[in-house]
mmCIF file of C-alpha atoms and ligand atoms in Angstrom:
data_model
loop_
_atom_site.group_PDB
_atom_site.id
_atom_site.type_symbol
_atom_site.label_atom_id
_atom_site.label_comp_id
_atom_site.label_asym_id
_atom_site.label_seq_id
_atom_site.Cartn_x
_atom_site.Cartn_y
_atom_site.Cartn_z
ATOM 1 C CA MET A 1 105.371 -36.702 95.984
ATOM 2 C CA ASN A 2 107.238 -33.381 96.373
ATOM 3 C CA VAL A 3 109.151 -32.194 93.311
ATOM 4 C CA LEU A 4 111.657 -29.365 93.463
ATOM 5 C CA VAL A 5 111.855 -27.493 90.164
ATOM 6 C CA ILE A 6 115.143 -25.740 89.461
ATOM 7 C CA ASN A 7 115.784 -23.205 86.691
ATOM 8 C CA CYS A 8 119.431 -22.199 86.796
ATOM 9 C CA GLY A 9 120.788 -19.147 84.966
ATOM 10 C CA SER A 10 124.345 -17.847 84.911
ATOM 11 C CA SER A 11 123.924 -15.750 88.108
ATOM 12 C CA SER A 12 120.449 -16.758 89.263
ATOM 13 C CA LEU A 13 118.527 -19.811 90.411
ATOM 14 C CA LYS A 14 114.722 -19.922 90.415
ATOM 15 C CA TYR A 15 112.980 -22.674 92.368
ATOM 16 C CA GLN A 16 109.534 -23.990 93.098
ATOM 17 C CA LEU A 17 108.489 -26.871 95.307
ATOM 18 C CA LEU A 18 105.291 -28.607 94.235
ATOM 19 C CA ASP A 19 103.238 -31.360 95.855
ATOM 20 C CA MET A 20 102.597 -33.471 92.776
ATOM 21 C CA ASN A 21 99.816 -35.499 94.346
ATOM 22 C CA SER A 22 97.655 -32.363 94.360
ATOM 23 C CA GLU A 23 99.773 -30.256 91.936
ATOM 24 C CA LYS A 24 99.799 -27.602 94.678
ATOM 25 C CA LEU A 25 102.613 -25.042 94.729
ATOM 26 C CA LEU A 26 104.149 -25.169 98.221
ATOM 27 C CA VAL A 27 106.774 -22.464 97.896
ATOM 28 C CA LYS A 28 108.770 -20.563 95.302
ATOM 29 C CA GLY A 29 111.808 -18.353 95.307
ATOM 30 C CA LEU A 30 114.777 -16.856 93.592
ATOM 31 C CA CYS A 31 118.496 -16.652 94.323
ATOM 32 C CA GLU A 32 120.075 -13.677 92.609
ATOM 33 C CA ARG A 33 123.591 -12.311 92.221
ATOM 34 C CA ILE A 34 125.224 -15.732 92.553
ATOM 35 C CA GLY A 35 129.008 -15.385 92.317
ATOM 36 C CA ILE A 36 128.724 -11.666 93.163
ATOM 37 C CA ASP A 37 127.264 -11.451 96.684
ATOM 38 C CA GLY A 38 123.908 -13.263 96.893
ATOM 39 C CA PHE A 39 120.283 -12.330 97.533
ATOM 40 C CA LEU A 40 117.398 -14.658 98.411
ATOM 41 C CA LYS A 41 113.715 -14.007 97.766
ATOM 42 C CA HIS A 42 111.594 -16.780 99.227
ATOM 43 C CA SER A 43 107.783 -16.693 98.975
ATOM 44 C CA ALA A 44 106.176 -19.159 101.373
ATOM 45 C CA PRO A 45 102.396 -19.179 101.913
ATOM 46 C CA SER A 46 102.838 -18.042 105.514
ATOM 47 C CA LYS A 47 105.560 -15.495 104.940
ATOM 48 C CA ASN A 48 107.733 -13.789 102.382
ATOM 49 C CA TYR A 49 111.361 -13.780 103.329
ATOM 50 C CA GLU A 50 114.185 -11.769 101.739
ATOM 51 C CA ALA A 51 117.817 -11.641 102.769
ATOM 52 C CA ASN A 52 121.355 -10.986 101.652
ATOM 53 C CA VAL A 53 123.027 -14.410 101.901
ATOM 54 C CA PRO A 54 126.535 -15.106 100.566
ATOM 55 C CA MET A 55 126.367 -17.245 97.421
ATOM 56 C CA PRO A 56 129.887 -17.567 96.011
ATOM 57 C CA ASP A 57 128.732 -20.268 93.574
ATOM 58 C CA HIS A 58 125.670 -22.302 92.540
ATOM 59 C CA GLU A 59 126.442 -25.033 95.068
ATOM 60 C CA ALA A 60 126.168 -22.430 97.817
ATOM 61 C CA ALA A 61 122.887 -21.193 96.292
ATOM 62 C CA VAL A 62 121.434 -24.737 96.330
ATOM 63 C CA LYS A 63 122.429 -24.987 100.010
ATOM 64 C CA VAL A 64 120.701 -21.651 100.685
ATOM 65 C CA VAL A 65 117.522 -22.988 98.996
ATOM 66 C CA MET A 66 117.641 -26.170 101.119
ATOM 67 C CA ASP A 67 118.048 -24.146 104.314
ATOM 68 C CA ALA A 68 115.117 -21.929 103.331
ATOM 69 C CA LEU A 69 112.902 -24.928 102.611
ATOM 70 C CA ILE A 70 113.466 -26.470 106.038
ATOM 71 C CA ASP A 71 113.721 -23.235 108.020
ATOM 72 C CA LYS A 72 111.542 -23.216 111.146
ATOM 73 C CA ASP A 73 110.270 -19.685 110.444
ATOM 74 C CA HIS A 74 109.619 -19.613 106.682
ATOM 75 C CA GLY A 75 110.230 -23.179 105.544
ATOM 76 C CA VAL A 76 107.626 -25.716 104.411
ATOM 77 C CA LEU A 77 109.454 -29.010 105.069
ATOM 78 C CA THR A 78 110.780 -30.623 108.196
ATOM 79 C CA SER A 79 113.701 -32.322 106.484
ATOM 80 C CA MET A 80 115.380 -32.550 103.076
ATOM 81 C CA SER A 81 114.242 -36.155 102.790
ATOM 82 C CA GLU A 82 110.784 -34.769 101.958
ATOM 83 C CA ILE A 83 112.130 -33.724 98.538
ATOM 84 C CA HIS A 84 111.453 -36.769 96.403
ATOM 85 C CA ALA A 85 112.718 -35.626 93.012
ATOM 86 C CA ILE A 86 114.254 -32.622 91.283
ATOM 87 C CA GLY A 87 113.209 -31.385 87.843
ATOM 88 C CA HIS A 88 115.684 -29.185 85.981
ATOM 89 C CA ARG A 89 114.877 -26.848 83.156
ATOM 90 C CA VAL A 90 117.502 -27.501 80.485
ATOM 91 C CA VAL A 91 117.432 -25.098 77.579
ATOM 92 C CA HIS A 92 119.019 -27.133 74.777
ATOM 93 C CA GLY A 93 118.640 -30.843 74.217
ATOM 94 C CA GLY A 94 119.896 -30.737 70.609
ATOM 95 C CA GLU A 95 118.636 -33.568 68.402
ATOM 96 C CA ARG A 96 119.268 -36.079 71.139
ATOM 97 C CA PHE A 97 116.321 -35.404 73.469
ATOM 98 C CA SER A 98 112.725 -35.444 72.281
ATOM 99 C CA ASP A 99 111.408 -36.018 75.792
ATOM 100 C CA SER A 100 112.255 -35.458 79.435
ATOM 101 C CA VAL A 101 114.753 -37.917 80.898
ATOM 102 C CA VAL A 102 116.112 -39.091 84.210
ATOM 103 C CA ILE A 103 119.609 -37.623 84.498
ATOM 104 C CA THR A 104 122.342 -40.265 84.414
ATOM 105 C CA ASP A 105 126.076 -39.732 83.819
ATOM 106 C CA GLU A 106 125.439 -40.385 80.139
ATOM 107 C CA VAL A 107 122.620 -37.797 79.968
ATOM 108 C CA GLU A 108 124.821 -35.284 81.805
ATOM 109 C CA GLN A 109 127.484 -35.853 79.160
ATOM 110 C CA ALA A 110 124.940 -35.346 76.371
ATOM 111 C CA ILE A 111 123.815 -32.044 77.954
ATOM 112 C CA GLU A 112 127.458 -31.044 78.143
ATOM 113 C CA ASP A 113 127.861 -31.914 74.452
ATOM 114 C CA CYS A 114 125.054 -29.473 73.671
ATOM 115 C CA CYS A 115 126.983 -26.609 75.354
ATOM 116 C CA ASP A 116 128.721 -26.082 72.037
ATOM 117 C CA ILE A 117 125.430 -25.031 70.384
ATOM 118 C CA ALA A 118 123.984 -23.320 73.496
ATOM 119 C CA PRO A 119 126.997 -21.686 75.156
ATOM 120 C CA LEU A 120 124.894 -19.122 77.070
ATOM 121 C CA HIS A 121 122.250 -21.477 78.401
ATOM 122 C CA ASN A 122 123.380 -25.064 78.929
ATOM 123 C CA PRO A 123 126.477 -24.406 81.079
ATOM 124 C CA PRO A 124 124.482 -22.817 83.960
ATOM 125 C CA ASN A 125 121.822 -25.570 83.680
ATOM 126 C CA LEU A 126 124.577 -28.136 84.043
ATOM 127 C CA ILE A 127 126.080 -26.329 87.025
ATOM 128 C CA GLY A 128 122.666 -26.512 88.721
ATOM 129 C CA ILE A 129 122.375 -30.233 88.048
ATOM 130 C CA ARG A 130 125.853 -30.905 89.431
ATOM 131 C CA ALA A 131 125.281 -28.743 92.501
ATOM 132 C CA CYS A 132 122.035 -30.588 93.322
ATOM 133 C CA LYS A 133 123.714 -33.957 92.786
ATOM 134 C CA LYS A 134 126.408 -33.039 95.256
ATOM 135 C CA ILE A 135 124.106 -31.648 97.921
ATOM 136 C CA MET A 136 121.294 -34.159 97.522
ATOM 137 C CA PRO A 137 122.927 -37.370 96.379
ATOM 138 C CA GLY A 138 120.439 -40.130 95.770
ATOM 139 C CA VAL A 139 117.528 -37.813 94.983
ATOM 140 C CA PRO A 140 116.470 -38.591 91.379
ATOM 141 C CA GLN A 141 116.878 -35.713 88.935
ATOM 142 C CA VAL A 142 115.122 -35.183 85.638
ATOM 143 C CA GLY A 143 116.076 -32.935 82.698
ATOM 144 C CA VAL A 144 113.189 -31.165 80.948
ATOM 145 C CA PHE A 145 114.301 -29.578 77.693
ATOM 146 C CA ASP A 146 112.982 -26.352 76.169
ATOM 147 C CA THR A 147 113.657 -27.846 72.757
ATOM 148 C CA ALA A 148 111.925 -31.222 73.259
ATOM 149 C CA PHE A 149 108.371 -30.191 72.331
ATOM 150 C CA HIS A 150 109.667 -29.031 68.954
ATOM 151 C CA ALA A 151 111.287 -32.389 68.121
ATOM 152 C CA THR A 152 108.170 -33.150 66.044
ATOM 153 C CA MET A 153 108.965 -30.388 63.528
ATOM 154 C CA PRO A 154 109.239 -31.742 59.988
ATOM 155 C CA GLU A 155 112.471 -31.457 58.062
ATOM 156 C CA LYS A 156 111.001 -28.712 55.809
ATOM 157 C CA ALA A 157 110.532 -26.548 58.907
ATOM 158 C CA TYR A 158 113.791 -27.208 60.688
ATOM 159 C CA LEU A 159 116.275 -27.237 57.816
ATOM 160 C CA TYR A 160 117.998 -23.969 56.982
ATOM 161 C CA ALA A 161 118.730 -23.453 53.278
ATOM 162 C CA ILE A 162 122.494 -23.614 53.805
ATOM 163 C CA PRO A 163 124.906 -26.334 52.608
ATOM 164 C CA TYR A 164 123.568 -29.619 53.943
ATOM 165 C CA GLU A 165 127.008 -30.629 55.156
ATOM 166 C CA LEU A 166 126.859 -27.819 57.746
ATOM 167 C CA TYR A 167 123.782 -29.497 59.167
ATOM 168 C CA GLU A 168 125.454 -32.893 59.053
ATOM 169 C CA LYS A 169 128.757 -31.701 60.530
ATOM 170 C CA TYR A 170 127.540 -29.224 63.166
ATOM 171 C CA LYS A 171 123.784 -29.913 63.502
ATOM 172 C CA ILE A 172 122.996 -26.346 62.417
ATOM 173 C CA ARG A 173 119.173 -26.319 62.144
ATOM 174 C CA LYS A 174 116.128 -24.824 63.798
ATOM 175 C CA TYR A 175 115.495 -26.262 67.270
ATOM 176 C CA GLY A 176 112.981 -23.916 68.880
ATOM 177 C CA PHE A 177 112.615 -22.991 72.567
ATOM 178 C CA HIS A 178 109.900 -22.252 75.220
ATOM 179 C CA GLY A 179 108.662 -25.793 74.500
ATOM 180 C CA THR A 180 107.208 -26.375 77.974
ATOM 181 C CA SER A 181 105.166 -23.186 77.711
ATOM 182 C CA HIS A 182 103.878 -23.864 74.195
ATOM 183 C CA LYS A 183 102.939 -27.395 75.250
ATOM 184 C CA TYR A 184 101.130 -26.219 78.417
ATOM 185 C CA VAL A 185 99.063 -23.430 76.863
ATOM 186 C CA SER A 186 98.193 -25.356 73.686
ATOM 187 C CA THR A 187 96.859 -28.225 75.815
ATOM 188 C CA LEU A 188 94.684 -25.828 77.824
ATOM 189 C CA ALA A 189 93.591 -24.032 74.631
ATOM 190 C CA ALA A 190 92.222 -27.298 73.208
ATOM 191 C CA GLU A 191 90.272 -27.786 76.457
ATOM 192 C CA MET A 192 88.880 -24.241 76.228
ATOM 193 C CA LEU A 193 87.902 -24.874 72.608
ATOM 194 C CA GLY A 194 86.188 -28.122 73.628
ATOM 195 C CA LYS A 195 88.262 -29.989 71.038
ATOM 196 C CA PRO A 196 90.460 -33.065 71.468
ATOM 197 C CA TYR A 197 94.112 -31.962 71.520
ATOM 198 C CA ASP A 198 94.900 -34.138 68.533
ATOM 199 C CA GLN A 199 92.305 -32.302 66.404
ATOM 200 C CA ALA A 200 93.069 -28.670 67.283
ATOM 201 C CA LYS A 201 95.052 -26.185 65.179
ATOM 202 C CA VAL A 202 96.509 -23.577 67.491
ATOM 203 C CA VAL A 203 99.130 -20.853 67.248
ATOM 204 C CA THR A 204 100.663 -20.094 70.651
ATOM 205 C CA CYS A 205 102.383 -16.751 71.211
ATOM 206 C CA HIS A 206 104.761 -16.820 74.198
ATOM 207 C CA LEU A 207 105.385 -13.088 74.575
ATOM 208 C CA GLY A 208 107.728 -12.376 77.424
ATOM 209 C CA ASN A 209 111.130 -10.742 77.572
ATOM 210 C CA GLY A 210 112.115 -13.637 75.295
ATOM 211 C CA ALA A 211 109.319 -14.308 72.806
ATOM 212 C CA SER A 212 108.379 -17.040 70.344
ATOM 213 C CA VAL A 213 105.418 -18.249 68.320
ATOM 214 C CA CYS A 214 104.598 -21.886 67.711
ATOM 215 C CA ALA A 215 102.294 -23.724 65.310
ATOM 216 C CA VAL A 216 100.723 -26.603 67.222
ATOM 217 C CA ASP A 217 98.936 -28.811 64.734
ATOM 218 C CA LYS A 218 96.964 -31.670 66.296
ATOM 219 C CA GLY A 219 99.014 -31.561 69.462
ATOM 220 C CA ARG A 220 102.402 -31.445 67.722
ATOM 221 C CA SER A 221 104.754 -28.523 67.225
ATOM 222 C CA ILE A 222 105.213 -28.252 63.439
ATOM 223 C CA ASP A 223 107.060 -24.932 63.378
ATOM 224 C CA THR A 224 108.284 -22.245 65.733
ATOM 225 C CA SER A 225 109.942 -18.860 65.421
ATOM 226 C CA MET A 226 113.112 -19.342 67.484
ATOM 227 C CA GLY A 227 115.832 -21.278 65.706
ATOM 228 C CA PHE A 228 119.339 -22.609 66.256
ATOM 229 C CA THR A 229 119.474 -20.208 69.210
ATOM 230 C CA PRO A 230 116.795 -18.102 70.915
ATOM 231 C CA LEU A 231 117.921 -15.100 68.833
ATOM 232 C CA GLU A 232 115.834 -15.920 65.760
ATOM 233 C CA GLY A 233 112.228 -14.926 65.175
ATOM 234 C CA LEU A 234 110.245 -12.148 66.815
ATOM 235 C CA ALA A 235 111.739 -8.840 67.857
ATOM 236 C CA MET A 236 112.043 -9.169 71.665
ATOM 237 C CA GLY A 237 112.891 -7.138 74.765
ATOM 238 C CA THR A 238 116.579 -6.833 73.904
ATOM 239 C CA ARG A 239 116.998 -9.367 71.032
ATOM 240 C CA SER A 240 116.763 -8.425 67.385
ATOM 241 C CA GLY A 241 114.965 -11.535 66.127
ATOM 242 C CA ASP A 242 115.135 -12.064 62.335
ATOM 243 C CA ILE A 243 117.611 -9.884 60.458
ATOM 244 C CA ASP A 244 119.509 -10.252 57.225
ATOM 245 C CA PRO A 245 122.696 -12.164 58.211
ATOM 246 C CA ALA A 246 124.699 -9.858 55.969
ATOM 247 C CA VAL A 247 124.148 -7.113 58.567
ATOM 248 C CA ILE A 248 126.666 -8.842 60.860
ATOM 249 C CA PRO A 249 129.850 -8.525 58.779
ATOM 250 C CA PHE A 250 128.719 -5.063 57.679
ATOM 251 C CA VAL A 251 128.524 -3.832 61.288
ATOM 252 C CA MET A 252 131.772 -5.664 62.155
ATOM 253 C CA GLN A 253 133.545 -3.712 59.490
ATOM 254 C CA LYS A 254 131.907 -0.324 60.045
ATOM 255 C CA GLU A 255 132.110 -0.346 63.857
ATOM 256 C CA ASP A 256 135.399 -2.307 64.118
ATOM 257 C CA MET A 257 133.747 -5.037 66.160
ATOM 258 C CA THR A 258 134.291 -8.780 66.472
ATOM 259 C CA ALA A 259 131.529 -11.246 65.559
ATOM 260 C CA GLN A 260 130.991 -11.889 69.285
ATOM 261 C CA GLN A 261 130.582 -8.184 69.989
ATOM 262 C CA VAL A 262 127.977 -7.835 67.244
ATOM 263 C CA LEU A 263 126.208 -10.910 68.612
ATOM 264 C CA ASP A 264 126.128 -9.269 72.021
ATOM 265 C CA VAL A 265 124.534 -6.187 70.449
ATOM 266 C CA LEU A 266 121.915 -8.378 68.760
ATOM 267 C CA ASN A 267 121.177 -10.273 71.998
ATOM 268 C CA LYS A 268 121.377 -7.515 74.601
ATOM 269 C CA LYS A 269 121.030 -4.122 72.987
ATOM 270 C CA SER A 270 118.517 -4.667 70.220
ATOM 271 C CA GLY A 271 114.811 -5.447 70.058
ATOM 272 C CA MET A 272 112.499 -3.003 71.870
ATOM 273 C CA MET A 273 115.437 -1.544 73.787
ATOM 274 C CA GLY A 274 117.444 -1.036 70.618
ATOM 275 C CA ILE A 275 114.694 0.707 68.635
ATOM 276 C CA SER A 276 113.216 2.780 71.475
ATOM 277 C CA CYS A 277 116.314 3.582 73.519
ATOM 278 C CA VAL A 278 113.786 3.762 76.393
ATOM 279 C CA SER A 279 113.390 0.284 77.848
ATOM 280 C CA SER A 280 112.828 -3.388 77.075
ATOM 281 C CA ASP A 281 109.810 -3.402 79.395
ATOM 282 C CA PHE A 282 106.449 -3.004 77.646
ATOM 283 C CA ARG A 283 104.983 -0.992 80.545
ATOM 284 C CA ASP A 284 107.698 1.655 80.126
ATOM 285 C CA LEU A 285 107.274 1.608 76.371
ATOM 286 C CA ALA A 286 103.500 2.141 76.669
ATOM 287 C CA THR A 287 104.039 5.081 79.011
ATOM 288 C CA ALA A 288 106.655 6.626 76.760
ATOM 289 C CA ALA A 289 104.477 6.131 73.656
ATOM 290 C CA GLU A 290 101.530 7.803 75.421
ATOM 291 C CA GLN A 291 103.809 10.736 76.180
ATOM 292 C CA GLY A 292 104.574 11.062 72.467
ATOM 293 C CA ASN A 293 107.888 9.180 72.206
ATOM 294 C CA LYS A 294 107.916 8.161 68.539
ATOM 295 C CA ARG A 295 110.606 5.510 68.850
ATOM 296 C CA ALA A 296 108.804 3.799 71.721
ATOM 297 C CA GLU A 297 105.712 3.775 69.536
ATOM 298 C CA ALA A 298 107.719 2.417 66.589
ATOM 299 C CA SER A 299 109.158 -0.408 68.706
ATOM 300 C CA LEU A 300 105.656 -1.529 69.768
ATOM 301 C CA GLU A 301 104.531 -1.367 66.118
ATOM 302 C CA VAL A 302 107.444 -3.569 65.005
ATOM 303 C CA PHE A 303 106.747 -6.069 67.774
ATOM 304 C CA CYS A 304 103.031 -6.449 67.023
ATOM 305 C CA TYR A 305 103.538 -6.511 63.252
ATOM 306 C CA ARG A 306 106.007 -9.396 63.507
ATOM 307 C CA VAL A 307 103.828 -11.415 65.875
ATOM 308 C CA ALA A 308 100.924 -11.046 63.428
ATOM 309 C CA GLN A 309 103.127 -12.046 60.495
ATOM 310 C CA TYR A 310 104.180 -15.269 62.243
ATOM 311 C CA VAL A 311 100.607 -16.123 63.214
ATOM 312 C CA GLY A 312 99.496 -15.579 59.583
ATOM 313 C CA SER A 313 102.268 -17.701 58.180
ATOM 314 C CA TYR A 314 101.583 -20.531 60.674
ATOM 315 C CA ALA A 315 97.888 -20.491 59.743
ATOM 316 C CA ALA A 316 99.176 -21.235 56.230
ATOM 317 C CA SER A 317 101.573 -23.932 57.534
ATOM 318 C CA MET A 318 98.636 -25.688 59.210
ATOM 319 C CA ASN A 319 96.162 -24.886 56.442
ATOM 320 C CA GLY A 320 93.717 -23.656 59.047
ATOM 321 C CA LEU A 321 93.438 -22.148 62.520
ATOM 322 C CA ASP A 322 91.135 -22.664 65.477
ATOM 323 C CA ALA A 323 92.721 -20.280 67.992
ATOM 324 C CA VAL A 324 95.521 -17.851 68.724
ATOM 325 C CA VAL A 325 96.824 -18.030 72.287
ATOM 326 C CA PHE A 326 98.635 -15.240 74.099
ATOM 327 C CA THR A 327 100.805 -16.058 77.079
ATOM 328 C CA ALA A 328 103.805 -14.962 79.253
ATOM 329 C CA GLY A 329 104.349 -11.477 80.761
ATOM 330 C CA ILE A 330 103.219 -9.473 77.707
ATOM 331 C CA GLY A 331 100.715 -11.978 76.296
ATOM 332 C CA GLU A 332 98.917 -12.391 79.624
ATOM 333 C CA ASN A 333 98.871 -8.725 80.617
ATOM 334 C CA ASP A 334 99.187 -6.331 77.705
ATOM 335 C CA SER A 335 95.773 -5.704 76.160
ATOM 336 C CA TYR A 336 97.191 -3.123 73.714
ATOM 337 C CA VAL A 337 99.569 -5.698 72.188
ATOM 338 C CA ARG A 338 96.846 -8.357 71.980
ATOM 339 C CA GLU A 339 94.416 -5.955 70.318
ATOM 340 C CA LYS A 340 97.016 -4.678 67.880
ATOM 341 C CA VAL A 341 98.164 -8.184 66.867
ATOM 342 C CA CYS A 342 94.577 -9.356 66.403
ATOM 343 C CA SER A 343 93.735 -6.289 64.293
ATOM 344 C CA TYR A 344 95.975 -7.708 61.517
ATOM 345 C CA LEU A 345 94.241 -11.098 61.593
ATOM 346 C CA GLY A 346 90.586 -10.271 60.897
ATOM 347 C CA PHE A 347 90.965 -11.894 57.462
ATOM 348 C CA LEU A 348 91.431 -15.260 59.187
ATOM 349 C CA GLY A 349 88.193 -14.862 61.161
ATOM 350 C CA LEU A 350 89.618 -13.446 64.356
ATOM 351 C CA GLU A 351 87.369 -10.802 65.973
ATOM 352 C CA ILE A 352 87.911 -9.660 69.523
ATOM 353 C CA ASP A 353 85.690 -8.246 72.255
ATOM 354 C CA THR A 354 87.716 -5.174 73.230
ATOM 355 C CA GLU A 355 86.036 -4.932 76.673
ATOM 356 C CA LYS A 356 86.897 -8.527 77.580
ATOM 357 C CA ASN A 357 90.403 -7.979 76.273
ATOM 358 C CA LYS A 358 90.953 -5.327 78.983
ATOM 359 C CA GLN A 359 91.115 -8.078 81.632
ATOM 360 C CA ARG A 360 94.529 -9.498 82.414
ATOM 361 C CA GLY A 361 96.419 -12.286 84.142
ATOM 362 C CA GLN A 362 93.675 -14.894 83.739
ATOM 363 C CA ALA A 363 92.630 -17.623 81.296
ATOM 364 C CA MET A 364 89.982 -16.159 78.999
ATOM 365 C CA ASP A 365 88.441 -16.267 75.546
ATOM 366 C CA PHE A 366 88.258 -12.629 74.487
ATOM 367 C CA SER A 367 86.746 -13.204 71.033
ATOM 368 C CA LYS A 368 83.370 -11.994 69.876
ATOM 369 C CA PRO A 369 80.786 -14.769 70.368
ATOM 370 C CA ASP A 370 80.565 -15.767 66.671
ATOM 371 C CA ALA A 371 84.254 -15.273 65.716
ATOM 372 C CA LYS A 372 85.459 -18.178 63.579
ATOM 373 C CA VAL A 373 88.949 -18.174 65.110
ATOM 374 C CA ARG A 374 89.154 -17.768 68.872
ATOM 375 C CA ALA A 375 91.508 -15.350 70.655
ATOM 376 C CA LEU A 376 92.618 -16.752 73.984
ATOM 377 C CA ALA A 377 94.848 -15.502 76.817
ATOM 378 C CA ILE A 378 96.212 -18.265 79.055
ATOM 379 C CA PRO A 379 98.713 -17.788 81.911
ATOM 380 C CA THR A 380 101.614 -20.142 81.353
ATOM 381 C CA ASN A 381 103.087 -22.429 84.006
ATOM 382 C CA GLU A 382 106.411 -23.862 82.887
ATOM 383 C CA GLU A 383 107.307 -25.085 86.366
ATOM 384 C CA LEU A 384 104.151 -27.204 86.549
ATOM 385 C CA VAL A 385 105.036 -28.840 83.208
ATOM 386 C CA ILE A 386 108.568 -29.542 84.495
ATOM 387 C CA ALA A 387 107.191 -31.069 87.707
ATOM 388 C CA ARG A 388 104.647 -33.169 85.740
ATOM 389 C CA ASP A 389 107.352 -34.366 83.355
ATOM 390 C CA THR A 390 109.624 -35.183 86.303
ATOM 391 C CA LYS A 391 106.932 -37.340 87.852
ATOM 392 C CA MET A 392 106.198 -39.015 84.485
ATOM 393 C CA ALA A 393 109.864 -39.682 83.694
ATOM 394 C CA LEU A 394 110.381 -41.339 87.077
ATOM 395 C CA LYS A 395 107.286 -43.501 86.628
ATOM 396 C CA GLY A 396 108.465 -44.457 83.143
HETATM 397 P P1 LIG B 401 108.295 -12.691 81.191
HETATM 398 O O1 LIG B 401 109.615 -12.806 80.483
HETATM 399 O O2 LIG B 401 107.255 -13.675 80.718
HETATM 400 O O3 LIG B 401 108.421 -12.663 82.684
HETATM 401 O O4 LIG B 401 107.722 -11.263 80.754
HETATM 402 C C1 LIG B 401 108.324 -10.070 81.179
HETATM 403 C C2 LIG B 401 107.799 -8.911 80.397
HETATM 404 O O5 LIG B 401 106.374 -8.862 80.453
HETATM 405 C C3 LIG B 401 108.239 -7.585 80.983
HETATM 406 O O6 LIG B 401 109.486 -7.196 80.513
HETATM 407 C C4 LIG B 401 107.167 -6.653 80.504
HETATM 408 O O7 LIG B 401 107.561 -6.170 79.226
HETATM 409 C C5 LIG B 401 105.928 -7.508 80.314
HETATM 410 N N1 LIG B 401 104.886 -7.243 81.320
HETATM 411 C C6 LIG B 401 104.791 -7.745 82.570
HETATM 412 N N2 LIG B 401 103.686 -7.264 83.178
HETATM 413 C C7 LIG B 401 103.067 -6.431 82.313
HETATM 414 C C8 LIG B 401 101.890 -5.634 82.324
HETATM 415 N N3 LIG B 401 101.098 -5.573 83.386
HETATM 416 N N4 LIG B 401 101.590 -4.944 81.206
HETATM 417 C C9 LIG B 401 102.400 -4.991 80.110
HETATM 418 N N5 LIG B 401 103.510 -5.719 80.041
HETATM 419 C C10 LIG B 401 103.856 -6.445 81.104
#
């Protein structure tokens, strides 16, 4: 069974084709600059292919992907009929979706209804679904929601302390994101610990350009750092994470800005970029800090301090901790960040082997042999979770 995984952003479309009998990745790629001009990066096992291809809209981008998949030179299929299902990453499933679902007209409508609370993310996801439906009618499509893994959060974790009627009227509450990643790495962490998933207490740190921490207690997400939107929680590449909400009207007044403009600042010009004024990329920040740039150093300090604070608070939420897992671009690769975060957590029983921690991009336990709480790095694979869920949903 071949599953095409689609992750549609406002001007980009990432894809992977997986053979789900063997879980082998057949090909992956990226369409960029959709609606502007169009650029395709296609990585087949035999050949990498890159080209400027016009992509006036997402439908055109889906067509470009199809052509690339069946191309005689760099394709991996002989015809489109070899695509048996499509799995879509959908960012927000609201309270409606606690699992992945086959996309019907009703599901499509429910995803559309969630656009109100996820205006940046759900509309492009929906465009991708509609484009695939049009170009590959009859191929079953499944929606896999970033929020679904967190549907198990208890009320005490997801309720904001604001008037309850705002929750009732507008569903303002914590939802959480990166669910497929937290689910994938927590499952592998339990295996590495040699514990059944439903007995392990794990904190997973998805540290990429967007970043979130999740408390996975006995296989269930019981709390996570992102909230109503992906803006809450950790300081990130360009997002502020937690701030006092009173800052927003204060800046509006002082800088003569609208609420939307301030929100743009908090989403796109804050975080590591905002503090350092150097970059949102941790490699650039490390170089700048080494060269004596104090603000780059400060931004890294803020980042690690907040990650450690969340891990500590989630150890309390679970009343115990077996392992801390680091994943995504920073978590998998940045040994400085891992060491710094762990240095705050010795009181919990976390002790790392600094030599082992220097390795990157692989699954490893980098704790000292007798450390009570294990420190793990595990490469994430959100596309594999989406493909697995797609297969499962269709079987169901
Ligand atoms: P992601 O969103 O998971 O793709 O992560 C992207 C981020 O990971 C980049 O912006 C970098 O900050 C960080 N990153 C990627 N590779 C490395 C590396 N080798 N060392 C440190 N940070 C890295």
